[in-house]
Amino acid sequence: MSGAAVRDGQSEHRRSGKLRVTRVRRVERITPRMARITFAGDELAGLHSNGGDQHVALYFYEPGVELPRPFTTEAARALLPVAKPRLRRYTIRHHRPEAGEVDMDFVLHGADQLASGWAERATPGDEAIWFGPGSGWTPGPDAEWAVLLGDETALPAIAATLEQLPPGLPVSVVVEVPDRAEEQPLTTRADARISWLHRGSRPAGQLLHERATALPLPPGRGRIWGAAERGVIRELRRHFVEGQGLARSDTHLTPYWTRGETQDSEV
Ligand SMILES: Cc1cc2nc3c(=O)[nH]c(=O)nc-3n(C[C@H](O)[C@H](O)[C@H](O)COP(=O)(O)OP(=O)(O)OC[C@H]3O[C@@H](n4cnc5c(N)ncnc54)[C@H](O)[C@@H]3O)c2cc1C
């Protein structure tokens, strides 16, 4: 289990993560296919927020597994030979320390899928166990521009990152969503140019790839952040690193899901 850090290519400040037993406090449908779940609980009291694309790993145990109480990081480790959780990663969209609350936004891509189905059925009072948060990306103080790319699973990270970017930083944002109803208001003090792409019936990531690979990059040193389906991310990395000659360390491109596969292999 990893520690948390701030990542900007310049420095990494590690803080140890923690297993947190929380309860669902509220559930809201912010767009037709995105559920915002608010988590609360005593264990959120000491949560240190790293901002940006920081994420947690949600723990899903098989029904019927009896968890020892109190359920701590050590207790989860001791339980591993008997019961291994399936992990799913989600971004912290908001952290309100004064209210002891954390919001995460879940794409509802299938009621029969583990995390998506859980989110679709979640009601206040449900227990949710997660480990984290992890580190948060920033473009770094020497960045002269930034590019943020992603599909709807990346939207929470893009929205949270935009809220933290320095005033006036030139930033191009390209987000692919199923349709107009999945757009969300994005706020930033940066000098942002935001493009929404509606995939309709096209394969996920096709439009994002087309638009991202046609983006003119400004002069000077910039940084690129992106998250989407694994194959799309592979192509974007090839384009920016091999095609455009960007330093690999100036790109932060992460597969957030894999077509036709569960995320279990990531654990
Ligand atoms: C660091 C990180 C942060 C993330 N943050 C968020 C977040 O804030 N919000 C969010 O919604 N997701 C986020 N994701 C993506 C999320 O973890 C995956 O979509 C995950 O696969 C969902 O788990 P599941 O149990 O619902 O589906 P799985 O069991 O993993 O997959 C089951 C099937 O569903 C398909 N599938 C998975 N995700 C999608 C999708 N989005 N659209 C269409 N088909 C899909 C798979 O290809 C597979 O066929 C993040 C991923 C990472 C790595």
PDB file of C-alpha atoms and ligand atoms in Angstrom:
ATOM      1  CA  MET A   1       0.000   0.000   0.000  1.00  0.00           C
ATOM      2  CA  SER A   2       1.577   3.240  -1.086  1.00  0.00           C
ATOM      3  CA  GLY A   3       1.985   6.627   0.550  1.00  0.00           C
ATOM      4  CA  ALA A   4       0.595   9.921  -0.675  1.00  0.00           C
ATOM      5  CA  ALA A   5       2.649  12.563  -2.397  1.00  0.00           C
ATOM      6  CA  VAL A   6       2.578  15.725  -4.475  1.00  0.00           C
ATOM      7  CA  ARG A   7       3.834  14.949  -7.995  1.00  0.00           C
ATOM      8  CA  ASP A   8       5.038  17.690 -10.278  1.00  0.00           C
ATOM      9  CA  GLY A   9       8.213  16.229 -11.636  1.00  0.00           C
ATOM     10  CA  GLN A  10      10.157  18.422  -9.197  1.00  0.00           C
ATOM     11  CA  SER A  11       9.454  16.998  -5.786  1.00  0.00           C
ATOM     12  CA  GLU A  12       7.671  14.204  -4.017  1.00  0.00           C
ATOM     13  CA  HIS A  13       6.521  14.586  -0.426  1.00  0.00           C
ATOM     14  CA  ARG A  14       5.348  11.255   0.917  1.00  0.00           C
ATOM     15  CA  ARG A  15       2.696  10.864   3.576  1.00  0.00           C
ATOM     16  CA  SER A  16       1.453   7.484   4.615  1.00  0.00           C
ATOM     17  CA  GLY A  17      -2.014   6.501   3.395  1.00  0.00           C
ATOM     18  CA  LYS A  18      -4.579   4.883   5.620  1.00  0.00           C
ATOM     19  CA  LEU A  19      -7.514   2.517   5.456  1.00  0.00           C
ATOM     20  CA  ARG A  20     -10.707   4.423   6.208  1.00  0.00           C
ATOM     21  CA  VAL A  21     -14.072   2.997   7.155  1.00  0.00           C
ATOM     22  CA  THR A  22     -16.658   5.552   6.036  1.00  0.00           C
ATOM     23  CA  ARG A  23     -20.407   5.816   5.498  1.00  0.00           C
ATOM     24  CA  VAL A  24     -22.321   7.154   2.536  1.00  0.00           C
ATOM     25  CA  ARG A  25     -23.924  10.417   3.666  1.00  0.00           C
ATOM     26  CA  ARG A  26     -25.546  11.591   0.415  1.00  0.00           C
ATOM     27  CA  VAL A  27     -26.091  10.395  -3.137  1.00  0.00           C
ATOM     28  CA  GLU A  28     -26.827  12.790  -5.959  1.00  0.00           C
ATOM     29  CA  ARG A  29     -27.167  12.259  -9.714  1.00  0.00           C
ATOM     30  CA  ILE A  30     -25.146  15.205 -11.065  1.00  0.00           C
ATOM     31  CA  THR A  31     -25.711  14.181 -14.703  1.00  0.00           C
ATOM     32  CA  PRO A  32     -27.741  11.258 -16.094  1.00  0.00           C
ATOM     33  CA  ARG A  33     -24.716   8.923 -15.984  1.00  0.00           C
ATOM     34  CA  MET A  34     -22.658  10.333 -13.086  1.00  0.00           C
ATOM     35  CA  ALA A  35     -23.451   9.753  -9.397  1.00  0.00           C
ATOM     36  CA  ARG A  36     -21.846  11.949  -6.756  1.00  0.00           C
ATOM     37  CA  ILE A  37     -21.417  10.057  -3.494  1.00  0.00           C
ATOM     38  CA  THR A  38     -20.576  11.956  -0.322  1.00  0.00           C
ATOM     39  CA  PHE A  39     -18.654   9.944   2.277  1.00  0.00           C
ATOM     40  CA  ALA A  40     -18.405  10.887   5.954  1.00  0.00           C
ATOM     41  CA  GLY A  41     -17.109   9.365   9.167  1.00  0.00           C
ATOM     42  CA  ASP A  42     -14.756   9.856  12.098  1.00  0.00           C
ATOM     43  CA  GLU A  43     -11.897   8.401  10.065  1.00  0.00           C
ATOM     44  CA  LEU A  44     -12.013  11.337   7.670  1.00  0.00           C
ATOM     45  CA  ALA A  45     -10.984  13.703  10.477  1.00  0.00           C
ATOM     46  CA  GLY A  46      -7.244  13.484   9.811  1.00  0.00           C
ATOM     47  CA  LEU A  47      -7.450  13.177   6.037  1.00  0.00           C
ATOM     48  CA  HIS A  48      -4.721  15.176   4.322  1.00  0.00           C
ATOM     49  CA  SER A  49      -5.835  16.276   0.884  1.00  0.00           C
ATOM     50  CA  ASN A  50      -3.220  16.266  -1.888  1.00  0.00           C
ATOM     51  CA  GLY A  51      -5.546  17.895  -4.433  1.00  0.00           C
ATOM     52  CA  GLY A  52      -5.438  17.451  -8.214  1.00  0.00           C
ATOM     53  CA  ASP A  53      -5.996  13.899  -9.435  1.00  0.00           C
ATOM     54  CA  GLN A  54      -5.567  12.291  -5.984  1.00  0.00           C
ATOM     55  CA  HIS A  55      -7.433   9.014  -5.765  1.00  0.00           C
ATOM     56  CA  VAL A  56      -8.354   6.277  -3.324  1.00  0.00           C
ATOM     57  CA  ALA A  57      -8.740   2.517  -3.674  1.00  0.00           C
ATOM     58  CA  LEU A  58     -12.223   1.334  -2.748  1.00  0.00           C
ATOM     59  CA  TYR A  59     -12.283  -2.104  -1.106  1.00  0.00           C
ATOM     60  CA  PHE A  60     -14.948  -4.599  -2.146  1.00  0.00           C
ATOM     61  CA  TYR A  61     -15.122  -7.833  -0.126  1.00  0.00           C
ATOM     62  CA  GLU A  62     -17.250 -10.798  -1.115  1.00  0.00           C
ATOM     63  CA  PRO A  63     -20.662 -10.676   0.589  1.00  0.00           C
ATOM     64  CA  GLY A  64     -20.586 -12.647   3.827  1.00  0.00           C
ATOM     65  CA  VAL A  65     -16.962 -11.874   4.717  1.00  0.00           C
ATOM     66  CA  GLU A  66     -16.945 -10.891   8.357  1.00  0.00           C
ATOM     67  CA  LEU A  67     -14.584  -7.984   8.954  1.00  0.00           C
ATOM     68  CA  PRO A  68     -12.813  -7.700  12.326  1.00  0.00           C
ATOM     69  CA  ARG A  69     -13.585  -4.462  14.203  1.00  0.00           C
ATOM     70  CA  PRO A  70     -12.077  -1.977  14.411  1.00  0.00           C
ATOM     71  CA  PHE A  71     -11.115  -2.557  10.765  1.00  0.00           C
ATOM     72  CA  THR A  72      -7.661  -1.034  10.310  1.00  0.00           C
ATOM     73  CA  THR A  73      -4.881  -1.223   7.714  1.00  0.00           C
ATOM     74  CA  GLU A  74      -3.241  -3.940   9.852  1.00  0.00           C
ATOM     75  CA  ALA A  75      -6.524  -5.868  10.191  1.00  0.00           C
ATOM     76  CA  ALA A  76      -7.017  -5.795   6.403  1.00  0.00           C
ATOM     77  CA  ARG A  77      -3.466  -7.077   5.911  1.00  0.00           C
ATOM     78  CA  ALA A  78      -3.974  -9.892   8.433  1.00  0.00           C
ATOM     79  CA  LEU A  79      -7.190 -10.883   6.629  1.00  0.00           C
ATOM     80  CA  LEU A  80      -5.487 -11.201   3.212  1.00  0.00           C
ATOM     81  CA  PRO A  81      -4.849 -14.980   3.320  1.00  0.00           C
ATOM     82  CA  VAL A  82      -8.577 -15.512   4.023  1.00  0.00           C
ATOM     83  CA  ALA A  83     -10.287 -12.686   2.136  1.00  0.00           C
ATOM     84  CA  LYS A  84      -8.777 -10.534  -0.572  1.00  0.00           C
ATOM     85  CA  PRO A  85     -10.703  -7.398  -1.490  1.00  0.00           C
ATOM     86  CA  ARG A  86     -11.222  -6.344  -5.103  1.00  0.00           C
ATOM     87  CA  LEU A  87      -9.980  -2.779  -5.459  1.00  0.00           C
ATOM     88  CA  ARG A  88     -11.357   0.016  -7.646  1.00  0.00           C
ATOM     89  CA  ARG A  89      -9.781   3.444  -7.931  1.00  0.00           C
ATOM     90  CA  TYR A  90     -11.754   6.683  -7.662  1.00  0.00           C
ATOM     91  CA  THR A  91     -10.778  10.352  -7.545  1.00  0.00           C
ATOM     92  CA  ILE A  92     -11.503  12.683  -4.654  1.00  0.00           C
ATOM     93  CA  ARG A  93     -13.625  15.362  -6.293  1.00  0.00           C
ATOM     94  CA  HIS A  94     -14.103  17.535  -3.188  1.00  0.00           C
ATOM     95  CA  HIS A  95     -12.787  17.387   0.352  1.00  0.00           C
ATOM     96  CA  ARG A  96     -14.606  19.507   2.952  1.00  0.00           C
ATOM     97  CA  PRO A  97     -12.544  19.067   6.127  1.00  0.00           C
ATOM     98  CA  GLU A  98     -14.859  21.338   8.150  1.00  0.00           C
ATOM     99  CA  ALA A  99     -17.802  19.017   7.427  1.00  0.00           C
ATOM    100  CA  GLY A 100     -15.720  15.827   7.513  1.00  0.00           C
ATOM    101  CA  GLU A 101     -16.915  15.000   3.995  1.00  0.00           C
ATOM    102  CA  VAL A 102     -15.408  13.711   0.771  1.00  0.00           C
ATOM    103  CA  ASP A 103     -17.180  13.571  -2.608  1.00  0.00           C
ATOM    104  CA  MET A 104     -16.405  11.087  -5.354  1.00  0.00           C
ATOM    105  CA  ASP A 105     -18.080  11.031  -8.761  1.00  0.00           C
ATOM    106  CA  PHE A 106     -18.882   7.610 -10.248  1.00  0.00           C
ATOM    107  CA  VAL A 107     -19.515   7.002 -13.952  1.00  0.00           C
ATOM    108  CA  LEU A 108     -22.524   4.664 -14.159  1.00  0.00           C
ATOM    109  CA  HIS A 109     -21.435   2.339 -16.955  1.00  0.00           C
ATOM    110  CA  GLY A 110     -23.303  -0.810 -15.892  1.00  0.00           C
ATOM    111  CA  ALA A 111     -25.475  -1.897 -12.968  1.00  0.00           C
ATOM    112  CA  ASP A 112     -23.892  -5.380 -13.112  1.00  0.00           C
ATOM    113  CA  GLN A 113     -20.323  -4.044 -12.749  1.00  0.00           C
ATOM    114  CA  LEU A 114     -18.702  -4.053  -9.333  1.00  0.00           C
ATOM    115  CA  ALA A 115     -17.982  -0.396  -8.518  1.00  0.00           C
ATOM    116  CA  SER A 116     -20.440   1.133 -10.957  1.00  0.00           C
ATOM    117  CA  GLY A 117     -23.266  -1.117  -9.715  1.00  0.00           C
ATOM    118  CA  TRP A 118     -22.394  -0.381  -6.092  1.00  0.00           C
ATOM    119  CA  ALA A 119     -22.557   3.366  -6.806  1.00  0.00           C
ATOM    120  CA  GLU A 120     -25.863   3.010  -8.639  1.00  0.00           C
ATOM    121  CA  ARG A 121     -27.432   1.263  -5.635  1.00  0.00           C
ATOM    122  CA  ALA A 122     -25.673   3.214  -2.844  1.00  0.00           C
ATOM    123  CA  THR A 123     -27.893   4.776  -0.202  1.00  0.00           C
ATOM    124  CA  PRO A 124     -27.119   6.878   2.875  1.00  0.00           C
ATOM    125  CA  GLY A 125     -25.752   4.739   5.702  1.00  0.00           C
ATOM    126  CA  ASP A 126     -23.979   2.196   3.462  1.00  0.00           C
ATOM    127  CA  GLU A 127     -20.465   1.355   4.625  1.00  0.00           C
ATOM    128  CA  ALA A 128     -17.586   2.116   2.269  1.00  0.00           C
ATOM    129  CA  ILE A 129     -13.978   1.144   2.947  1.00  0.00           C
ATOM    130  CA  TRP A 130     -11.154   2.822   1.103  1.00  0.00           C
ATOM    131  CA  PHE A 131      -7.408   3.335   1.246  1.00  0.00           C
ATOM    132  CA  GLY A 132      -5.782   6.642   0.483  1.00  0.00           C
ATOM    133  CA  PRO A 133      -5.663   9.249  -0.803  1.00  0.00           C
ATOM    134  CA  GLY A 134      -2.715   8.943  -3.155  1.00  0.00           C
ATOM    135  CA  SER A 135      -0.684  11.724  -4.652  1.00  0.00           C
ATOM    136  CA  GLY A 136      -1.990  14.688  -6.650  1.00  0.00           C
ATOM    137  CA  TRP A 137      -0.556  15.939  -9.946  1.00  0.00           C
ATOM    138  CA  THR A 138       0.302  19.556 -10.644  1.00  0.00           C
ATOM    139  CA  PRO A 139       1.989  20.891 -13.781  1.00  0.00           C
ATOM    140  CA  GLY A 140       4.819  22.261 -11.622  1.00  0.00           C
ATOM    141  CA  PRO A 141       6.034  25.825 -11.097  1.00  0.00           C
ATOM    142  CA  ASP A 142       8.158  25.844 -14.271  1.00  0.00           C
ATOM    143  CA  ALA A 143       5.297  24.880 -16.608  1.00  0.00           C
ATOM    144  CA  GLU A 144       4.537  27.568 -19.196  1.00  0.00           C
ATOM    145  CA  TRP A 145       1.388  25.782 -20.346  1.00  0.00           C
ATOM    146  CA  ALA A 146      -0.627  22.630 -19.650  1.00  0.00           C
ATOM    147  CA  VAL A 147      -2.894  20.255 -21.537  1.00  0.00           C
ATOM    148  CA  LEU A 148      -5.577  18.148 -19.780  1.00  0.00           C
ATOM    149  CA  LEU A 149      -7.159  15.280 -21.725  1.00  0.00           C
ATOM    150  CA  GLY A 150      -9.704  12.684 -20.712  1.00  0.00           C
ATOM    151  CA  ASP A 151     -12.993  10.880 -20.948  1.00  0.00           C
ATOM    152  CA  GLU A 152     -15.804  11.030 -18.359  1.00  0.00           C
ATOM    153  CA  THR A 153     -13.852   8.907 -15.837  1.00  0.00           C
ATOM    154  CA  ALA A 154     -11.171  11.630 -15.891  1.00  0.00           C
ATOM    155  CA  LEU A 155     -13.669  14.437 -15.415  1.00  0.00           C
ATOM    156  CA  PRO A 156     -13.439  14.497 -11.579  1.00  0.00           C
ATOM    157  CA  ALA A 157      -9.629  14.744 -11.794  1.00  0.00           C
ATOM    158  CA  ILE A 158      -9.727  17.361 -14.556  1.00  0.00           C
ATOM    159  CA  ALA A 159     -12.292  19.452 -12.645  1.00  0.00           C
ATOM    160  CA  ALA A 160     -10.313  19.287  -9.390  1.00  0.00           C
ATOM    161  CA  THR A 161      -7.022  20.059 -11.162  1.00  0.00           C
ATOM    162  CA  LEU A 162      -8.505  23.046 -13.009  1.00  0.00           C
ATOM    163  CA  GLU A 163      -9.696  24.529  -9.702  1.00  0.00           C
ATOM    164  CA  GLN A 164      -6.071  24.565  -8.484  1.00  0.00           C
ATOM    165  CA  LEU A 165      -4.174  25.796 -11.531  1.00  0.00           C
ATOM    166  CA  PRO A 166      -2.439  29.164 -11.142  1.00  0.00           C
ATOM    167  CA  PRO A 167      -4.177  32.257 -12.543  1.00  0.00           C
ATOM    168  CA  GLY A 168      -3.384  32.930 -16.178  1.00  0.00           C
ATOM    169  CA  LEU A 169      -1.635  29.620 -16.976  1.00  0.00           C
ATOM    170  CA  PRO A 170      -2.549  28.755 -20.595  1.00  0.00           C
ATOM    171  CA  VAL A 171      -4.325  25.401 -20.532  1.00  0.00           C
ATOM    172  CA  SER A 172      -6.088  23.390 -23.230  1.00  0.00           C
ATOM    173  CA  VAL A 173      -8.709  20.964 -21.966  1.00  0.00           C
ATOM    174  CA  VAL A 174     -10.292  18.264 -24.114  1.00  0.00           C
ATOM    175  CA  VAL A 175     -12.973  16.074 -22.538  1.00  0.00           C
ATOM    176  CA  GLU A 176     -14.903  13.342 -24.333  1.00  0.00           C
ATOM    177  CA  VAL A 177     -18.322  12.462 -22.879  1.00  0.00           C
ATOM    178  CA  PRO A 178     -21.214  10.423 -24.295  1.00  0.00           C
ATOM    179  CA  ASP A 179     -23.401  13.449 -25.025  1.00  0.00           C
ATOM    180  CA  ARG A 180     -24.167  17.050 -24.045  1.00  0.00           C
ATOM    181  CA  ALA A 181     -26.071  15.964 -20.915  1.00  0.00           C
ATOM    182  CA  GLU A 182     -22.796  14.666 -19.432  1.00  0.00           C
ATOM    183  CA  GLU A 183     -21.044  18.039 -19.607  1.00  0.00           C
ATOM    184  CA  GLN A 184     -20.323  19.705 -16.253  1.00  0.00           C
ATOM    185  CA  PRO A 185     -19.479  23.269 -15.323  1.00  0.00           C
ATOM    186  CA  LEU A 186     -15.696  23.624 -14.902  1.00  0.00           C
ATOM    187  CA  THR A 187     -14.202  26.529 -12.970  1.00  0.00           C
ATOM    188  CA  THR A 188     -10.622  27.779 -13.052  1.00  0.00           C
ATOM    189  CA  ARG A 189      -8.490  30.889 -12.700  1.00  0.00           C
ATOM    190  CA  ALA A 190      -6.208  29.567 -15.454  1.00  0.00           C
ATOM    191  CA  ASP A 191      -6.512  30.811 -19.031  1.00  0.00           C
ATOM    192  CA  ALA A 192      -8.429  27.729 -20.153  1.00  0.00           C
ATOM    193  CA  ARG A 193      -9.739  26.735 -23.545  1.00  0.00           C
ATOM    194  CA  ILE A 194     -12.231  23.906 -22.924  1.00  0.00           C
ATOM    195  CA  SER A 195     -13.465  21.577 -25.692  1.00  0.00           C
ATOM    196  CA  TRP A 196     -16.275  19.110 -25.043  1.00  0.00           C
ATOM    197  CA  LEU A 197     -16.526  16.189 -27.457  1.00  0.00           C
ATOM    198  CA  HIS A 198     -19.740  14.095 -27.734  1.00  0.00           C
ATOM    199  CA  ARG A 199     -18.917  10.546 -28.750  1.00  0.00           C
ATOM    200  CA  GLY A 200     -22.475   9.433 -29.511  1.00  0.00           C
ATOM    201  CA  SER A 201     -22.203   5.914 -30.920  1.00  0.00           C
ATOM    202  CA  ARG A 202     -18.451   6.092 -31.667  1.00  0.00           C
ATOM    203  CA  PRO A 203     -16.029   3.885 -29.684  1.00  0.00           C
ATOM    204  CA  ALA A 204     -14.866   5.518 -26.435  1.00  0.00           C
ATOM    205  CA  GLY A 205     -11.750   7.602 -26.944  1.00  0.00           C
ATOM    206  CA  GLN A 206     -11.829   7.830 -30.734  1.00  0.00           C
ATOM    207  CA  LEU A 207     -12.788  11.515 -30.817  1.00  0.00           C
ATOM    208  CA  LEU A 208     -10.479  12.297 -27.896  1.00  0.00           C
ATOM    209  CA  HIS A 209      -7.562  10.733 -29.776  1.00  0.00           C
ATOM    210  CA  GLU A 210      -8.405  12.622 -32.986  1.00  0.00           C
ATOM    211  CA  ARG A 211      -8.663  15.995 -31.250  1.00  0.00           C
ATOM    212  CA  ALA A 212      -5.686  15.497 -28.925  1.00  0.00           C
ATOM    213  CA  THR A 213      -3.328  14.471 -31.704  1.00  0.00           C
ATOM    214  CA  ALA A 214      -4.339  17.555 -33.732  1.00  0.00           C
ATOM    215  CA  LEU A 215      -3.692  19.978 -30.837  1.00  0.00           C
ATOM    216  CA  PRO A 216      -1.031  22.557 -31.620  1.00  0.00           C
ATOM    217  CA  LEU A 217       1.332  22.694 -28.633  1.00  0.00           C
ATOM    218  CA  PRO A 218       2.472  26.171 -27.574  1.00  0.00           C
ATOM    219  CA  PRO A 219       6.186  27.026 -27.483  1.00  0.00           C
ATOM    220  CA  GLY A 220       8.060  26.706 -24.200  1.00  0.00           C
ATOM    221  CA  ARG A 221       7.977  23.918 -21.628  1.00  0.00           C
ATOM    222  CA  GLY A 222       4.576  22.515 -20.816  1.00  0.00           C
ATOM    223  CA  ARG A 223       3.071  19.441 -19.232  1.00  0.00           C
ATOM    224  CA  ILE A 224       0.400  17.050 -20.433  1.00  0.00           C
ATOM    225  CA  TRP A 225      -1.992  15.164 -18.156  1.00  0.00           C
ATOM    226  CA  GLY A 226      -4.402  12.584 -19.539  1.00  0.00           C
ATOM    227  CA  ALA A 227      -6.567   9.675 -18.414  1.00  0.00           C
ATOM    228  CA  ALA A 228      -8.890   7.439 -20.438  1.00  0.00           C
ATOM    229  CA  GLU A 229      -9.227   3.875 -21.718  1.00  0.00           C
ATOM    230  CA  ARG A 230      -5.914   1.947 -21.773  1.00  0.00           C
ATOM    231  CA  GLY A 231      -5.543   1.622 -25.575  1.00  0.00           C
ATOM    232  CA  VAL A 232      -6.323   5.316 -26.073  1.00  0.00           C
ATOM    233  CA  ILE A 233      -3.706   6.286 -23.488  1.00  0.00           C
ATOM    234  CA  ARG A 234      -1.129   4.068 -25.206  1.00  0.00           C
ATOM    235  CA  GLU A 235      -1.755   5.893 -28.502  1.00  0.00           C
ATOM    236  CA  LEU A 236      -1.610   9.320 -26.850  1.00  0.00           C
ATOM    237  CA  ARG A 237       1.705   8.462 -25.201  1.00  0.00           C
ATOM    238  CA  ARG A 238       3.092   7.344 -28.553  1.00  0.00           C
ATOM    239  CA  HIS A 239       1.933  10.595 -30.157  1.00  0.00           C
ATOM    240  CA  PHE A 240       3.304  13.001 -27.561  1.00  0.00           C
ATOM    241  CA  VAL A 241       6.530  11.208 -26.638  1.00  0.00           C
ATOM    242  CA  GLU A 242       7.571   9.518 -29.900  1.00  0.00           C
ATOM    243  CA  GLY A 243       5.755  11.791 -32.357  1.00  0.00           C
ATOM    244  CA  GLN A 244       6.066  15.225 -30.746  1.00  0.00           C
ATOM    245  CA  GLY A 245       9.312  14.538 -28.891  1.00  0.00           C
ATOM    246  CA  LEU A 246       8.062  15.559 -25.437  1.00  0.00           C
ATOM    247  CA  ALA A 247      10.095  14.300 -22.492  1.00  0.00           C
ATOM    248  CA  ARG A 248       8.283  11.323 -20.947  1.00  0.00           C
ATOM    249  CA  SER A 249       8.521  13.094 -17.578  1.00  0.00           C
ATOM    250  CA  ASP A 250       6.535  16.032 -19.002  1.00  0.00           C
ATOM    251  CA  THR A 251       3.616  13.725 -19.739  1.00  0.00           C
ATOM    252  CA  HIS A 252       1.397  12.087 -17.138  1.00  0.00           C
ATOM    253  CA  LEU A 253      -0.874   9.707 -19.059  1.00  0.00           C
ATOM    254  CA  THR A 254      -2.758   7.068 -17.059  1.00  0.00           C
ATOM    255  CA  PRO A 255      -5.075   4.238 -18.136  1.00  0.00           C
ATOM    256  CA  TYR A 256      -8.220   4.610 -16.010  1.00  0.00           C
ATOM    257  CA  TRP A 257     -10.059   1.554 -17.387  1.00  0.00           C
ATOM    258  CA  THR A 258      -9.516  -1.266 -19.867  1.00  0.00           C
ATOM    259  CA  ARG A 259     -11.984  -2.202 -22.591  1.00  0.00           C
ATOM    260  CA  GLY A 260     -13.412  -5.678 -21.968  1.00  0.00           C
ATOM    261  CA  GLU A 261     -11.476  -6.244 -18.731  1.00  0.00           C
ATOM    262  CA  THR A 262     -12.082  -5.554 -15.069  1.00  0.00           C
ATOM    263  CA  GLN A 263      -9.543  -3.479 -13.171  1.00  0.00           C
ATOM    264  CA  ASP A 264      -8.728  -6.488 -10.929  1.00  0.00           C
ATOM    265  CA  SER A 265      -5.417  -7.006 -12.707  1.00  0.00           C
ATOM    266  CA  GLU A 266      -4.299  -3.606 -11.417  1.00  0.00           C
ATOM    267  CA  VAL A 267      -4.424  -4.734  -7.781  1.00  0.00           C
TER     268      VAL A 267
HETATM  269  C1  LIG B   1      -6.370   6.601 -10.635  1.00  0.00           C
HETATM  270  C2  LIG B   1      -7.785   6.352 -11.146  1.00  0.00           C
HETATM  271  C3  LIG B   1      -8.794   7.240 -10.840  1.00  0.00           C
HETATM  272  C4  LIG B   1     -10.104   7.014 -11.294  1.00  0.00           C
HETATM  273  N1  LIG B   1     -11.099   7.893 -10.964  1.00  0.00           N
HETATM  274  C5  LIG B   1     -12.373   7.664 -11.375  1.00  0.00           C
HETATM  275  C6  LIG B   1     -13.448   8.538 -10.985  1.00  0.00           C
HETATM  276  O1  LIG B   1     -13.256   9.499 -10.222  1.00  0.00           O
HETATM  277  N2  LIG B   1     -14.687   8.257 -11.454  1.00  0.00           N
HETATM  278  C7  LIG B   1     -14.941   7.169 -12.265  1.00  0.00           C
HETATM  279  O2  LIG B   1     -16.095   6.965 -12.645  1.00  0.00           O
HETATM  280  N3  LIG B   1     -13.946   6.336 -12.646  1.00  0.00           N
HETATM  281  C8  LIG B   1     -12.685   6.544 -12.206  1.00  0.00           C
HETATM  282  N4  LIG B   1     -11.688   5.678 -12.564  1.00  0.00           N
HETATM  283  C9  LIG B   1     -12.024   4.563 -13.457  1.00  0.00           C
HETATM  284  C10 LIG B   1     -12.654   3.364 -12.719  1.00  0.00           C
HETATM  285  O3  LIG B   1     -11.786   2.925 -11.695  1.00  0.00           O
HETATM  286  C11 LIG B   1     -12.875   2.243 -13.765  1.00  0.00           C
HETATM  287  O4  LIG B   1     -13.849   2.660 -14.697  1.00  0.00           O
HETATM  288  C12 LIG B   1     -13.244   0.896 -13.160  1.00  0.00           C
HETATM  289  O5  LIG B   1     -13.050  -0.077 -14.155  1.00  0.00           O
HETATM  290  C13 LIG B   1     -14.669   0.824 -12.674  1.00  0.00           C
HETATM  291  O6  LIG B   1     -14.836  -0.407 -12.006  1.00  0.00           O
HETATM  292  P1  LIG B   1     -16.119  -1.372 -12.204  1.00  0.00           P
HETATM  293  O7  LIG B   1     -16.036  -2.367 -11.116  1.00  0.00           O
HETATM  294  O8  LIG B   1     -17.352  -0.538 -12.338  1.00  0.00           O
HETATM  295  O9  LIG B   1     -15.847  -2.057 -13.605  1.00  0.00           O
HETATM  296  P2  LIG B   1     -14.774  -3.232 -13.913  1.00  0.00           P
HETATM  297  O10 LIG B   1     -15.116  -4.477 -13.185  1.00  0.00           O
HETATM  298  O11 LIG B   1     -13.399  -2.686 -13.700  1.00  0.00           O
HETATM  299  O12 LIG B   1     -14.989  -3.445 -15.465  1.00  0.00           O
HETATM  300  C14 LIG B   1     -16.107  -4.197 -15.944  1.00  0.00           C
HETATM  301  C15 LIG B   1     -16.366  -3.892 -17.409  1.00  0.00           C
HETATM  302  O13 LIG B   1     -16.750  -2.522 -17.518  1.00  0.00           O
HETATM  303  C16 LIG B   1     -15.927  -1.848 -18.483  1.00  0.00           C
HETATM  304  N5  LIG B   1     -15.734  -0.458 -18.011  1.00  0.00           N
HETATM  305  C17 LIG B   1     -15.043  -0.053 -16.924  1.00  0.00           C
HETATM  306  N6  LIG B   1     -15.136   1.292 -16.793  1.00  0.00           N
HETATM  307  C18 LIG B   1     -15.881   1.722 -17.834  1.00  0.00           C
HETATM  308  C19 LIG B   1     -16.331   3.013 -18.251  1.00  0.00           C
HETATM  309  N7  LIG B   1     -16.049   4.113 -17.573  1.00  0.00           N
HETATM  310  N8  LIG B   1     -17.090   3.089 -19.372  1.00  0.00           N
HETATM  311  C20 LIG B   1     -17.407   1.972 -20.063  1.00  0.00           C
HETATM  312  N9  LIG B   1     -17.016   0.736 -19.715  1.00  0.00           N
HETATM  313  C21 LIG B   1     -16.269   0.611 -18.615  1.00  0.00           C
HETATM  314  C22 LIG B   1     -14.646  -2.657 -18.548  1.00  0.00           C
HETATM  315  O14 LIG B   1     -14.043  -2.517 -19.810  1.00  0.00           O
HETATM  316  C23 LIG B   1     -15.134  -4.068 -18.305  1.00  0.00           C
HETATM  317  O15 LIG B   1     -15.568  -4.636 -19.513  1.00  0.00           O
HETATM  318  C24 LIG B   1     -10.385   5.887 -12.107  1.00  0.00           C
HETATM  319  C25 LIG B   1      -9.344   4.981 -12.415  1.00  0.00           C
HETATM  320  C26 LIG B   1      -8.054   5.205 -11.940  1.00  0.00           C
HETATM  321  C27 LIG B   1      -6.957   4.230 -12.284  1.00  0.00           C
END
